[in-house]
mmCIF file of C-alpha atoms in Angstrom:
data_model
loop_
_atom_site.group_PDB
_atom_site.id
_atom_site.type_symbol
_atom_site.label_atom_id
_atom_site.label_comp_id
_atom_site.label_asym_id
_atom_site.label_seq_id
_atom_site.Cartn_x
_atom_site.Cartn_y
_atom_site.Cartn_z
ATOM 1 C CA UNK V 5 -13.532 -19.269 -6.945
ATOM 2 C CA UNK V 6 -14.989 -19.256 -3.408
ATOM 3 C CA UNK V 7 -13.344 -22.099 -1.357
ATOM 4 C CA UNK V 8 -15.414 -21.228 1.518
ATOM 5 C CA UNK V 9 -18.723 -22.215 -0.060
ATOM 6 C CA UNK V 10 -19.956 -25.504 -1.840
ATOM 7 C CA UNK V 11 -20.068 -25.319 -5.488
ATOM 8 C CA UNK V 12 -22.988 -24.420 -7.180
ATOM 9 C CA UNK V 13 -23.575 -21.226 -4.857
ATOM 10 C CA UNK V 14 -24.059 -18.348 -5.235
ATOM 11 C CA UNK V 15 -21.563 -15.740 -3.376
ATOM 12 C CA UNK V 16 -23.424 -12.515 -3.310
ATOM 13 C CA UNK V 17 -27.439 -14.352 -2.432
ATOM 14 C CA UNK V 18 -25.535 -15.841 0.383
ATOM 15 C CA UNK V 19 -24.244 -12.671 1.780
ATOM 16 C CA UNK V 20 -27.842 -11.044 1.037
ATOM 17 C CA UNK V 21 -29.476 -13.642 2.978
ATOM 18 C CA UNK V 22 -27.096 -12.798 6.022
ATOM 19 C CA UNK V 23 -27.831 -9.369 5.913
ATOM 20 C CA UNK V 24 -31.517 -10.411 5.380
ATOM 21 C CA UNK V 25 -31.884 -12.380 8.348
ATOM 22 C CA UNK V 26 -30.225 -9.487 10.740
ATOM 23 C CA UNK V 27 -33.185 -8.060 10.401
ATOM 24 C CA UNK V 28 -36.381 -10.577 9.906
ATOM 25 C CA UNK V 29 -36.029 -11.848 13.131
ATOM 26 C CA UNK V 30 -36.513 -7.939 14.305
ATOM 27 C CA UNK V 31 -40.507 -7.928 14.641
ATOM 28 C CA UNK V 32 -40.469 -11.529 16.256
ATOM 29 C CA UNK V 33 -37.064 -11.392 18.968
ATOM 30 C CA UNK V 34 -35.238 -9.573 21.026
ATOM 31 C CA UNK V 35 -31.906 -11.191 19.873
ATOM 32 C CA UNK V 36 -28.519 -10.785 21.776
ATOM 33 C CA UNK V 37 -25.280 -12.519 20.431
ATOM 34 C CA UNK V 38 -22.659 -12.913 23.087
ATOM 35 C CA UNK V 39 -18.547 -13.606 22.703
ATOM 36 C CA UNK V 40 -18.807 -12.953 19.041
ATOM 37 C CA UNK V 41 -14.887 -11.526 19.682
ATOM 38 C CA UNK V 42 -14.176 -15.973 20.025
ATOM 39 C CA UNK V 43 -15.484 -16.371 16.387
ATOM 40 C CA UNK V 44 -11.491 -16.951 14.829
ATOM 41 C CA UNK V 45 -11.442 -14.344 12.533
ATOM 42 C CA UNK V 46 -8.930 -16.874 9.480
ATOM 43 C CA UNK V 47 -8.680 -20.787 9.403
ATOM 44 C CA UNK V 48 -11.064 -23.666 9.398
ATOM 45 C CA UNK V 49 -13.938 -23.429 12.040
ATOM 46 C CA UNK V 50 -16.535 -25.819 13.054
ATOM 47 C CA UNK V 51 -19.166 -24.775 14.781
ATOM 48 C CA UNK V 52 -21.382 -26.958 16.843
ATOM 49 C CA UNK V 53 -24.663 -25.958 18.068
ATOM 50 C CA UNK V 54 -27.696 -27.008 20.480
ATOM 51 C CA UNK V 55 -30.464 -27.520 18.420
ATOM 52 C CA UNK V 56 -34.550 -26.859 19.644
ATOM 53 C CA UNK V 57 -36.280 -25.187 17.069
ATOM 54 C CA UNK V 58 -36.143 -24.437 13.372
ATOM 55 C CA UNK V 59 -35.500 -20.830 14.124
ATOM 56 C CA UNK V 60 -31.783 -22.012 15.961
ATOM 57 C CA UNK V 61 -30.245 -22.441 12.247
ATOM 58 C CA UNK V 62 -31.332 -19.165 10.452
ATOM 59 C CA UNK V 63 -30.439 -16.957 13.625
ATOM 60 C CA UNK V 64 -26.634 -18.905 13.850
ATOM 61 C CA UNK V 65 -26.733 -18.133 9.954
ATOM 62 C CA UNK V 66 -28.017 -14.689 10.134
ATOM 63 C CA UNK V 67 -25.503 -13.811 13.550
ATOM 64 C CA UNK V 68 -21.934 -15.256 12.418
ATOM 65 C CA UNK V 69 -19.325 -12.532 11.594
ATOM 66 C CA UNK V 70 -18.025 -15.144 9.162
ATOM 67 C CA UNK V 71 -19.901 -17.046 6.112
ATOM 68 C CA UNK V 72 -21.342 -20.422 7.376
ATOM 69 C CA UNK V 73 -22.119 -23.386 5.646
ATOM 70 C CA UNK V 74 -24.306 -25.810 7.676
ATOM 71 C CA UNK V 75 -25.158 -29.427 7.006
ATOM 72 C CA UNK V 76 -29.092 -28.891 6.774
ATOM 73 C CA UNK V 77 -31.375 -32.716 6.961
ATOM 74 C CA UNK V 78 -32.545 -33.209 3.033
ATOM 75 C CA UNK V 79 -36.270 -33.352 4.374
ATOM 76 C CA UNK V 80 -35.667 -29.613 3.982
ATOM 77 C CA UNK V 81 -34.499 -29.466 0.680
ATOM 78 C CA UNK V 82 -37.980 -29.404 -1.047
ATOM 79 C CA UNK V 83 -40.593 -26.895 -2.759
ATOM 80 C CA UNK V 84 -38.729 -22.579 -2.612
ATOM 81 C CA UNK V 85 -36.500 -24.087 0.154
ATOM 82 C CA UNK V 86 -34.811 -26.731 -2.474
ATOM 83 C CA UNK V 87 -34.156 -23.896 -4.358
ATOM 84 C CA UNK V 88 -32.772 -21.188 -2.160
ATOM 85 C CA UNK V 89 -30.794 -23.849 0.028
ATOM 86 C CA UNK V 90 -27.730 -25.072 -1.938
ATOM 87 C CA UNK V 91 -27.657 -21.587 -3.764
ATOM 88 C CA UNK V 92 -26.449 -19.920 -0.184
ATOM 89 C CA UNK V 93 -24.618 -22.695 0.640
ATOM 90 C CA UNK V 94 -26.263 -24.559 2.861
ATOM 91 C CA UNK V 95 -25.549 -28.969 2.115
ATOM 92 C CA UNK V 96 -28.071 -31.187 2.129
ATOM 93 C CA UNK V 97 -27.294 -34.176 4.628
ATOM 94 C CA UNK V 98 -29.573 -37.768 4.977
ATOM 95 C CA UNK V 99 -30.495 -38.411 8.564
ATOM 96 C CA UNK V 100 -29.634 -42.433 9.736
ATOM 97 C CA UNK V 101 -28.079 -43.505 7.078
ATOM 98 C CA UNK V 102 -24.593 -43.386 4.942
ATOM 99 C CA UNK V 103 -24.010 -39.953 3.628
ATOM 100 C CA UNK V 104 -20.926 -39.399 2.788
ATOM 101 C CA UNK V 105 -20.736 -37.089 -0.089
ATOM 102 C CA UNK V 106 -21.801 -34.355 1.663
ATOM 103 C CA UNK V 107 -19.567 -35.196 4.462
ATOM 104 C CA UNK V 108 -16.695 -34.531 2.460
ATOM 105 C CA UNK V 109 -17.786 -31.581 0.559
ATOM 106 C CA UNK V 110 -18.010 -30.014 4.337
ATOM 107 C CA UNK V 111 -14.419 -31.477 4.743
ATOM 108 C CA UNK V 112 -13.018 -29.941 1.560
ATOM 109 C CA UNK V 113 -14.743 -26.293 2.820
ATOM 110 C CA UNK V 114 -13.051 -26.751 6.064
ATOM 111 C CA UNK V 115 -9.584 -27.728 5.145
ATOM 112 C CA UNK V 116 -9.857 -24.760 1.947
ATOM 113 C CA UNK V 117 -10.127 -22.587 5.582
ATOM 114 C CA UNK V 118 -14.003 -22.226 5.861
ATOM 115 C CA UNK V 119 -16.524 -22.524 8.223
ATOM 116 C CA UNK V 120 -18.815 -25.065 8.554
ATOM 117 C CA UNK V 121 -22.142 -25.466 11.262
ATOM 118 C CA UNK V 122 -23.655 -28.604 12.551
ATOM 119 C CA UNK V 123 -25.347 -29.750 15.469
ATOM 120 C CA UNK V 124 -24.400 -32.816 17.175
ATOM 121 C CA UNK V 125 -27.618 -33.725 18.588
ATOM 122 C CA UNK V 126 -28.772 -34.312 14.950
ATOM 123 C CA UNK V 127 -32.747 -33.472 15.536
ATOM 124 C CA UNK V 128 -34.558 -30.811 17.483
ATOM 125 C CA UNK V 129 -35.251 -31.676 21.273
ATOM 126 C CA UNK V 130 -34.752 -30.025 24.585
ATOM 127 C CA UNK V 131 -31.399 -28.124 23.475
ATOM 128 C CA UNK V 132 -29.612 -29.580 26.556
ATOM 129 C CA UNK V 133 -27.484 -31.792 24.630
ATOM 130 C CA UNK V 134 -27.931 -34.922 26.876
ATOM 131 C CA UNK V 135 -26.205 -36.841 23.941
ATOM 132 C CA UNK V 136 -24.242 -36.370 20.165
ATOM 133 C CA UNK V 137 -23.691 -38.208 17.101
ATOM 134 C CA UNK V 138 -20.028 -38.925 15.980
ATOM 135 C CA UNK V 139 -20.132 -36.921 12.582
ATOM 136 C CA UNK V 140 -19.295 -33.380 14.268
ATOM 137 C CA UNK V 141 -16.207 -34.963 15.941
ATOM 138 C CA UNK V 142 -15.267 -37.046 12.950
ATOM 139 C CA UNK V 143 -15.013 -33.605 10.670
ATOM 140 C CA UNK V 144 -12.778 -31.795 13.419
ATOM 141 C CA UNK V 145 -10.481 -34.748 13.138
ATOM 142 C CA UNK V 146 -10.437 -35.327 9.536
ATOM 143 C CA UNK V 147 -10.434 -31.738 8.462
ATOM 144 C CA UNK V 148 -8.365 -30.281 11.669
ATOM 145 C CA UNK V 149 -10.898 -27.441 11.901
ATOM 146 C CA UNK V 150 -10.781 -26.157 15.417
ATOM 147 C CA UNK V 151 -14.470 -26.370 17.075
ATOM 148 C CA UNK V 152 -16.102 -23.733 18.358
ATOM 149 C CA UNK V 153 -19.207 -24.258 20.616
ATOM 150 C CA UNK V 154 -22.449 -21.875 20.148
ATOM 151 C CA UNK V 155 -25.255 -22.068 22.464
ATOM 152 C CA UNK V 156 -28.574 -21.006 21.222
ATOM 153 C CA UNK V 157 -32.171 -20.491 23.585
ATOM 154 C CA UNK V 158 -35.064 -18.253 23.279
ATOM 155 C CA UNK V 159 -36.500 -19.789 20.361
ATOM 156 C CA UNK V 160 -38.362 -23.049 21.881
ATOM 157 C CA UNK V 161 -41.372 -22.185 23.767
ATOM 158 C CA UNK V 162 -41.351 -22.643 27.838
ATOM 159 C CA UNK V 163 -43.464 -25.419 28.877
ATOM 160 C CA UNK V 164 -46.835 -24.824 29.948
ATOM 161 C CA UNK V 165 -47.258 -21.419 27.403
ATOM 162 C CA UNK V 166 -49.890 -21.916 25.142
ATOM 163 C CA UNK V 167 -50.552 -18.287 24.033
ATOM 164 C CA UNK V 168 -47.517 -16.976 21.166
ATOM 165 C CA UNK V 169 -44.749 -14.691 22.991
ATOM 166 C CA UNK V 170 -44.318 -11.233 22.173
ATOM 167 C CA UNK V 171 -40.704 -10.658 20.977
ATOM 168 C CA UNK V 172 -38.928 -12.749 23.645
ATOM 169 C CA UNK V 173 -35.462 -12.450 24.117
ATOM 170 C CA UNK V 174 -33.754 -15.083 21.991
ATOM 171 C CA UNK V 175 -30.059 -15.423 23.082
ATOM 172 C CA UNK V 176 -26.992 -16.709 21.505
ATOM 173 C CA UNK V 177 -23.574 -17.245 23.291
ATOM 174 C CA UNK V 178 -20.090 -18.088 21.415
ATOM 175 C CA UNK V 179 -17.975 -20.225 23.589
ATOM 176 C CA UNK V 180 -14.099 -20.566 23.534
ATOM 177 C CA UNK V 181 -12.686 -22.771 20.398
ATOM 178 C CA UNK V 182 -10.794 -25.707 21.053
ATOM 179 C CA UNK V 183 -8.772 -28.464 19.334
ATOM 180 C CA UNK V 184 -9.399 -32.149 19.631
ATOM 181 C CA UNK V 185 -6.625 -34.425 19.548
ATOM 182 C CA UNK V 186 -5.547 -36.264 16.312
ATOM 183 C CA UNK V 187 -5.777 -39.854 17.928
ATOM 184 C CA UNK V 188 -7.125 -42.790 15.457
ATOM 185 C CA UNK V 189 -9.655 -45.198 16.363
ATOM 186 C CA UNK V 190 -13.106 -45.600 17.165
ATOM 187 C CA UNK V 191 -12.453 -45.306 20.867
ATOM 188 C CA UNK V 192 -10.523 -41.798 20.178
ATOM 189 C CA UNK V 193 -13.527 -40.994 18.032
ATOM 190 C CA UNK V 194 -16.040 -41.493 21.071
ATOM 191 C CA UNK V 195 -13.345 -40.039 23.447
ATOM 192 C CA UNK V 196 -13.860 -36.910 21.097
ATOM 193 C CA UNK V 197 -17.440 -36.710 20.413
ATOM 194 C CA UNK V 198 -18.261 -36.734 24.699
ATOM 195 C CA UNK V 199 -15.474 -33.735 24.609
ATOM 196 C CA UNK V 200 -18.118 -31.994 22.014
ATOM 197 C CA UNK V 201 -21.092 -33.053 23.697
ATOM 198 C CA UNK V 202 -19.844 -31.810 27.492
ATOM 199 C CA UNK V 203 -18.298 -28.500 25.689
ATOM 200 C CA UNK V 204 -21.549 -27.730 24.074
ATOM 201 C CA UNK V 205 -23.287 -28.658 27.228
ATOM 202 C CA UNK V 206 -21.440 -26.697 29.442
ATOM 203 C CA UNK V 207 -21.859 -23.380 27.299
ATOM 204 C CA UNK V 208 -25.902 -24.146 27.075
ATOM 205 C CA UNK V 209 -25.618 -24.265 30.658
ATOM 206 C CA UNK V 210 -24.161 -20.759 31.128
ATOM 207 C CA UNK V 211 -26.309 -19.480 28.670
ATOM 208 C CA UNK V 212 -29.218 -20.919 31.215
ATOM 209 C CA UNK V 213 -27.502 -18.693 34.013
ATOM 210 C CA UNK V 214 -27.205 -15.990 32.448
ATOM 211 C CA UNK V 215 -30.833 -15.906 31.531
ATOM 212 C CA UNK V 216 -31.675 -16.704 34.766
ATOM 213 C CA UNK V 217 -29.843 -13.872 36.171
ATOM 214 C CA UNK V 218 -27.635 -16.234 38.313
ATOM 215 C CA UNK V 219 -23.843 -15.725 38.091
ATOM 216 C CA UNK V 220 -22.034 -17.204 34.826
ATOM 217 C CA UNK V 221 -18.853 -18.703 34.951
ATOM 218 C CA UNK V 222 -17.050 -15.731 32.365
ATOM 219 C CA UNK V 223 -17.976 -12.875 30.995
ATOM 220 C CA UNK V 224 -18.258 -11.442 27.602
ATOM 221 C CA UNK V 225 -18.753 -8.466 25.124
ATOM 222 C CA UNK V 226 -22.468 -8.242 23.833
ATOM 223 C CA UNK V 227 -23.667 -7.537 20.905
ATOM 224 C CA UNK V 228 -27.219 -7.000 20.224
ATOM 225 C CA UNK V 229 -29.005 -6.731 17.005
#
């Protein structure tokens, strides 16, 4: 049995869509994966994410050295996609409303020593991650996953380019994981979600930086692919 997948997947698809998606991004991006040594190699990992395009989920997916499982909106679960979905993995989630089944099914993958993605923001935007939803910080608690942050840019278009970009370079850095505290209460849960949403903040803006060619605050191994 694989405890680091929902039930009703299938082990082997999931690990052929991986290795899939290392290289169908090839004829599109340039892509670069950064600090893939803070990815902890055992125990229960969440991993939060910036979130700008459709692309951000599939290249975290395709890039992690470890099987992900990432709480995907339901709006996504329809036609081949409703198919292929749930059968690498991936758990459908409802957007603004009660949803708690799939909540815990992420819980029981994380505790069982999996990894599970999610991105606080909870829709596409800018990727600067000006705010978060509770649910990422409410899993780290209840589960005692550590978190690990993942900043992800490239993908979203620059303002003001109309014309489709030849293979830019779409880059993903993997911040330093870290443990929230195990205080109870609403107020520790807000306490805990700002901790996410300046953590994952931070990292997007070193990512921004380094793309910029301006000095980051650490350095890391790359890894291109």
């Amino acid at each position: 049995m694989n405890t680091d997948l929902p039930e009703g997947s299938i082990p082997w698809l999931h690990e052929f869509a991986r290795w899939l998606g290392t290289f169908i991004f090839v004829p599109f991006y340039r892509l670069r994966v950064h600090g893939r040594e803070n990815v902890p190699a055992t125990g229960p990992v969440l991993m939060i994410a910036n979130h700008s395009t459709m692309v951000d989920g599939p290249v975290l997916f395709a890039t992690s050295p470890r099987r992900p499982v990432f709480l995907i909106k339901s709006e996504m679960f329809k036609g081949p996609l409703g198919f292929l979905l749930p059968r690498i993995g991936q758990i459908s989630i409802k957007r603004g409303e009660p949803d708690r089944a799939p909540l815990m099914t992420a819980v029981r993958i994380l505790r069982a020593g999996g990894q599970v993605g999610i991105f606080p923001e909870g829709t596409r935007g800018a990727g600067d991650v000006d705010e978060a939803h509770n649910g990422a910080a409410w899993l780290a608690r209840t589960s005692g996953a550590v978190v690990l942050p993942v900043a992800c840019r490239g993908t979203l278009r620059p303002a003001g380019v109309t014309r489709r970009r030849f293979r830019p370079a779409v880059d993903v850095l993997v911040g330093k994981p870290f443990e929230l505290p195990a205080d109870k209460g609403r107020a520790a849960l807000t306490t805990a979600t700002e901790r996410i949403r300046v953590e994952l903040a931070d990292l997007v803006a070193e990512l921004d930086r380094r793309r910029a060619g301006r000095p980051a605050a650490s350095t890391s191994k790359e890894h291109e692919a």
